[in-house]
């Protein structure tokens, strides 16, 4: 299996390079479809891309990107044959391997393929391009690569991140211990809230106790003001 893993890693390197040039690939398909007078038809098979390269490709850029696509497909076919040769004779056929071989058949219909998360190839297409023309052909390489990795690992794609089971400090802890730790974490917050409430109450008491106007300071001992001429006491 080590040889198969090395082959798939090399394919991954080419696949990353191809994904960075997906816009160039789609533009090349658009030009070659126009030259082939198939503007309204989707790109639905590997054989169709090969025909565009052989008969309707007029510039070096289009030839280079279409050749890279077909080269990755050929490498994936070689990896599938290698995995098939490594399988034990008494073992039933691997479903992932059979699905991978079916996808890589030159005449297989790819129009219904759509690569899902974590792949984003389809997201880089417009809605019209993804639905009607290129959604299947750009999904072929990531989906076939995933199936090949499943054959190697036997437990899903190798690049899939493992599930996290929580912090190591909580693994194996008893329920009572977790409740005590949670209550200990909550108690400082309760104390802080009580302290803030008490301080707020003291501040309100000080506001209500403030002296009324006329008490203390320059008001002390000074008679109330009366209009001039009204000096009699009532």
JSON list of C-alpha atoms in Angstrom, two decimals, residues 6-20 72:
[
{"chain": "A", "resi": 6, "resn": "UNK", "atom": "CA", "xyz": [3.00, 7.66, -2.89]},
{"chain": "A", "resi": 7, "resn": "UNK", "atom": "CA", "xyz": [1.15, 7.59, -6.21]},
{"chain": "A", "resi": 8, "resn": "UNK", "atom": "CA", "xyz": [-1.87, 9.33, -4.71]},
{"chain": "A", "resi": 9, "resn": "UNK", "atom": "CA", "xyz": [0.30, 11.96, -3.03]},
{"chain": "A", "resi": 10, "resn": "UNK", "atom": "CA", "xyz": [1.87, 12.77, -6.40]},
{"chain": "A", "resi": 11, "resn": "UNK", "atom": "CA", "xyz": [-1.61, 13.01, -7.90]},
{"chain": "A", "resi": 12, "resn": "UNK", "atom": "CA", "xyz": [-2.64, 15.38, -5.10]},
{"chain": "A", "resi": 13, "resn": "UNK", "atom": "CA", "xyz": [0.22, 17.71, -6.05]},
{"chain": "A", "resi": 14, "resn": "UNK", "atom": "CA", "xyz": [-0.94, 17.84, -9.67]},
{"chain": "A", "resi": 15, "resn": "UNK", "atom": "CA", "xyz": [-4.53, 18.23, -8.56]},
{"chain": "A", "resi": 16, "resn": "UNK", "atom": "CA", "xyz": [-3.71, 21.31, -6.46]},
{"chain": "A", "resi": 17, "resn": "UNK", "atom": "CA", "xyz": [-1.93, 22.86, -9.43]},
{"chain": "A", "resi": 18, "resn": "UNK", "atom": "CA", "xyz": [-4.90, 22.08, -11.66]},
{"chain": "A", "resi": 19, "resn": "UNK", "atom": "CA", "xyz": [-7.39, 23.51, -9.18]},
{"chain": "A", "resi": 20, "resn": "UNK", "atom": "CA", "xyz": [-5.50, 26.81, -9.14]},
{"chain": "A", "resi": 72, "resn": "UNK", "atom": "CA", "xyz": [-4.37, 13.48, -13.91]}
]
